Amino acid sequence: MGEVKIPRQMFLWSIAVIYVCAFASIYVQIPGLYGDEGIVPVRLLMPRVQRPLLEQLQVSPSLLWLGPSLGLEPQHVLELICLLGVVLGMCAVLLGPLRDSLTFFCLWALYLSLYNAGGDFLHSEWDMLLLEVGFLAVLVAPLGLLRGRSFNGYHDPLTFWLTRWLLFRLTFCTGVSKLASGDTAWWNLSALSHHFENQISPTPLAWYAHQLPDWLLKFGSVVLLQCEIVVPLLTFFAPIRRLRLFGFYVQIFLQLGHILTGNCSLLNLLSIALSFSLLDDDHFSSSVGPKKKKKPKSLTLWSLVSLLALVVELAVYALILYSEVKLFKLQINWEQKTLSSTVDFTRKDFYQFLQIVHLPTICVAVLSFTWEAVAAMLKCVCTQGILGKFWSLIQWAVIMTASIGVFTLSVVPYAALTGITLLPEVRDCYSSVERLQLVGAYGIQHRMTSTEGRPEIILEGSYDGLTWKEINSMYKTGYVNVAPAIAGPHQPRLEWLMWQAAQRGHDQSPWFTGLVQRLLEGKPEVVSLLQVDETQYPFSQKPPAFIKAKLYNYHFTYPAKDKSHLQDWWKRQYTGEFLPIVNLGDTTLDKMLEESGLTEKFPVQPRLDTPVSQVLSHIRSHLKGFSGPLLLSTLLATLASIFLVKSAFSWALGGRKPISATADHKTKKPKEPSEPSTSNRYNRKDNTEGRKLDTEKSPRRRK
């Protein structure tokens, strides 16, 4: 693989943008989720038994435990962490020199603090992936202390290779889990017929995608399985550059499809950032203009190598196409103009295939990693000077050791896919650092695709217990005539957990009792999680006296033949009770609060009034009323505006820049030779005579 300077910078820039979105999204939701009047107050998560700080950090690494030492409340510590993350991330986005290891280590440590203190609301798959990618960014980014001549960067392809290995694990395990879990919807290729309405946060475009013909949706399931299983196997570690480019564009196509139909989640953005590891600098230089290639010494040998690479590339494309046609029985019906597809292998066949390819994928990864390591070492050896070689090899050895450690740890969750036996020492090492979330397992717990519709929890409130009004959220499916919401990169944590709770039950969702309690109390911090606009909340004037929760199954509607009236987006069917009627002071509610650990066993400590807490409260008051998408849009628009201003200044200064003498010399046309003029001849003659007189007058001449 060639140089990776440009893709590496794109990766680091993308991770900085993702950090900004992640921290800002959490900051908006802190009062409603973790505030003193929130669903799960963070003070309840604080240890009641005082431990030494180092011991507490070792048990659960989080900067939250520094709050008492700084004189800050737990909620203010969380807000300070998020604000620091936003500011540091924006600086890394705007300033290239700040995209170094120290900056990304601080961002990773800040997000790890939120993850360990956030409980259920911050334990999603994209949170774990962001921590792993963020730690890889620490290794990929240059070290600011070594920035300069002493830092050669020969090991950049080695550390950047780890992001490609993570992309492979994420994509391959996600595809394999669809079939390995025994999901009937994927085995009969009807998954996409239910996916668009069952995903976490569908968009209005998902409704239109749901209307596609069944044969086309089944073919889409085939393409998705191929792109997640076969394409990574054959292209991600291929030595041929065009195959890696093919894998890159396939992944970009998949992620854009997920974004358009399922909102722009952090998982999609992280997948796109990891896809940059499939590129190299030659891709960008070839897109800018033709690159001058060095003439090979042996033209015949070069032609044979190019021809062999082309043959292998075409063979890989043919294998992908053949496997798609053969394994899924693709047949074209020319009369009906349709394409039929059926799985032509059994679960036993798939398990045997998985057992065969799983171990070789690790071996191929080891060979690819070794190739990058040896290539980096050879570059260090070719450095000029003995001291230069020695210093380069020291850098290579340190980075090599860290990369081997991360790669070895990542094999542990990947080996669990088929139960490959590893050394006990490796598993013990993985267990010792598991709390740091350095590596994660993806696709192990696959969520079955529901064929009975989208389960949703609908809260209802009442003043008298007779007349009930629905309490719906901004980002969650509720009213059947309301279009699916567009949240963008904002991650509504409450809606995500309610989507999961609808499939599990309130017994496995202890936070749900805290939500009901706060709604009965009318806490504005929690109400703002559901509706920022108070006019959209049915109990804005007075909190309800009773609350209950029902469970519905939602389905996308089909286009109505009569276009004279508005079309509903959803249709729903009542399936049962999720939570019985409760009210404040009810013994049932008190018992559920106690079982969930949400009762106050200790008196609430008085608020601390420090300068830092005053600043944090001032910032919070100014951002009150901002929804998550609005705040993130404002931040991203600010970053874009700054980039435009910088580009305009650079263009203006570049236009006025005086042309250098070297440029003048290069652009000046050579004068045509002409006959010397008479005056020039006389001038040369006078100069010659003058030089002769000076020579005669010189002391050496007189002697």
Coordinates of N, CA and C in Angstrom, one line a residue, residues 30 32-36 38-51 56 59-66 68 73-75 78 112-123 497 510-511 518 596-602:
I30 N -28.2 16.2 29.3 CA -27.7 15.9 30.7 C -28.7 16.3 31.7
G32 N -32.0 16.4 31.7 CA -33.1 15.5 31.7 C -32.8 14.1 32.1
L33 N -31.5 13.7 31.7 CA -31.1 12.3 32.0 C -30.5 12.1 33.3
Y34 N -29.5 13.1 33.7 CA -28.7 12.9 34.8 C -28.8 14.0 35.9
G35 N -29.6 15.0 35.6 CA -29.7 16.1 36.5 C -30.3 15.7 37.9
D36 N -30.3 16.6 38.8 CA -30.9 16.4 40.1 C -32.4 16.1 40.0
G38 N -33.6 14.8 37.1 CA -33.6 14.0 35.9 C -34.1 12.6 36.1
I39 N -34.1 11.8 35.0 CA -34.6 10.4 35.1 C -33.8 9.6 36.1
V40 N -32.5 9.6 35.8 CA -31.5 8.8 36.7 C -30.5 9.8 37.2
P41 N -30.7 10.5 38.3 CA -29.7 11.5 38.8 C -28.3 10.8 39.0
V42 N -27.4 11.6 38.4 CA -26.0 11.0 38.5 C -25.5 10.9 39.9
R43 N -26.0 11.7 40.8 CA -25.5 11.6 42.2 C -25.8 10.2 42.8
L44 N -26.9 9.5 42.2 CA -27.2 8.2 42.7 C -26.1 7.2 42.2
L45 N -25.4 7.5 41.2 CA -24.3 6.6 40.7 C -23.0 6.8 41.4
M46 N -22.9 7.9 42.2 CA -21.7 8.2 42.9 C -21.5 7.1 44.0
P47 N -20.2 6.7 44.3 CA -20.0 5.7 45.3 C -20.2 6.3 46.7
R48 N -21.0 5.6 47.5 CA -21.3 6.1 48.9 C -20.1 5.8 49.8
V49 N -19.3 4.8 49.5 CA -18.2 4.5 50.3 C -17.0 5.2 49.8
Q50 N -16.4 6.1 50.5 CA -15.2 6.9 50.1 C -14.0 6.0 49.9
R51 N -13.5 6.0 48.7 CA -12.2 5.3 48.4 C -11.2 6.2 48.0
Q56 N -10.4 4.3 43.0 CA -11.7 4.5 42.4 C -11.5 4.6 40.8
V59 N -11.0 1.1 39.5 CA -12.3 0.3 39.4 C -13.1 0.8 38.2
S60 N -13.3 2.1 38.1 CA -14.1 2.7 37.0 C -13.5 4.0 36.6
P61 N -12.7 4.0 35.5 CA -12.0 5.2 35.1 C -13.0 6.2 34.6
S62 N -13.1 7.3 35.3 CA -14.0 8.4 35.0 C -13.5 9.7 35.7
L63 N -13.5 10.8 35.0 CA -13.2 12.1 35.6 C -14.3 12.6 36.5
L64 N -15.5 11.9 36.6 CA -16.6 12.3 37.4 C -16.1 12.2 38.9
W65 N -15.2 11.3 39.2 CA -14.8 11.1 40.6 C -14.0 12.3 41.1
L66 N -13.6 13.2 40.2 CA -12.8 14.3 40.6 C -13.7 15.5 41.0
P68 N -15.8 16.1 43.7 CA -15.6 16.6 45.0 C -14.3 17.4 45.3
E73 N -20.5 19.8 41.6 CA -21.6 18.8 41.6 C -21.4 17.8 40.5
P74 N -21.9 16.6 40.7 CA -21.8 15.6 39.6 C -22.3 16.1 38.3
Q75 N -23.5 16.7 38.3 CA -24.1 17.2 37.0 C -23.2 18.2 36.4
L78 N -20.3 16.5 34.6 CA -20.6 16.0 33.3 C -20.7 17.1 32.2
L112 N -14.6 8.4 27.6 CA -14.6 7.3 28.5 C -15.2 7.6 29.9
S113 N -14.9 8.8 30.3 CA -15.5 9.3 31.6 C -17.0 9.3 31.5
L114 N -17.5 9.8 30.4 CA -19.0 9.8 30.3 C -19.6 8.4 30.2
Y115 N -18.8 7.5 29.4 CA -19.3 6.2 29.2 C -19.4 5.4 30.5
N116 N -18.4 5.5 31.4 CA -18.4 4.8 32.6 C -19.3 5.3 33.7
A117 N -19.7 6.6 33.5 CA -20.6 7.2 34.5 C -22.1 7.3 34.0
G118 N -22.3 7.0 32.7 CA -23.6 7.3 32.1 C -24.6 6.2 32.2
G119 N -24.2 5.0 32.6 CA -25.2 3.9 32.8 C -25.8 3.5 31.4
D120 N -27.0 3.1 31.5 CA -27.7 2.5 30.3 C -27.8 3.5 29.2
F121 N -27.9 4.7 29.4 CA -28.1 5.7 28.4 C -26.9 5.9 27.4
L122 N -25.7 5.5 27.9 CA -24.5 5.7 27.1 C -23.8 4.4 26.8
H123 N -24.5 3.3 26.9 CA -23.9 2.0 26.6 C -24.5 1.4 25.3
L497 N -33.6 4.1 24.2 CA -33.9 3.1 25.2 C -35.4 2.7 25.2
P510 N -35.1 -0.4 34.2 CA -35.4 0.2 35.5 C -35.5 1.8 35.4
W511 N -34.8 2.3 34.4 CA -34.9 3.8 34.2 C -36.3 4.2 33.9
R518 N -40.8 11.4 37.1 CA -40.5 12.8 36.7 C -41.7 13.4 35.9
S596 N -35.7 -0.3 41.4 CA -34.8 0.2 40.4 C -33.6 1.0 41.0
G597 N -33.6 1.2 42.3 CA -32.5 1.9 42.9 C -32.6 3.4 42.7
L598 N -33.8 3.9 42.5 CA -34.0 5.4 42.3 C -34.5 6.1 43.5
T599 N -34.6 5.5 44.6 CA -35.0 6.2 45.8 C -33.9 6.9 46.5
E600 N -34.2 8.0 47.1 CA -33.1 8.8 47.8 C -32.9 8.2 49.2
K601 N -31.7 7.6 49.3 CA -31.4 7.0 50.6 C -30.6 8.0 51.5
F602 N -30.1 9.0 50.8 CA -29.3 10.0 51.5 C -29.8 11.4 51.2

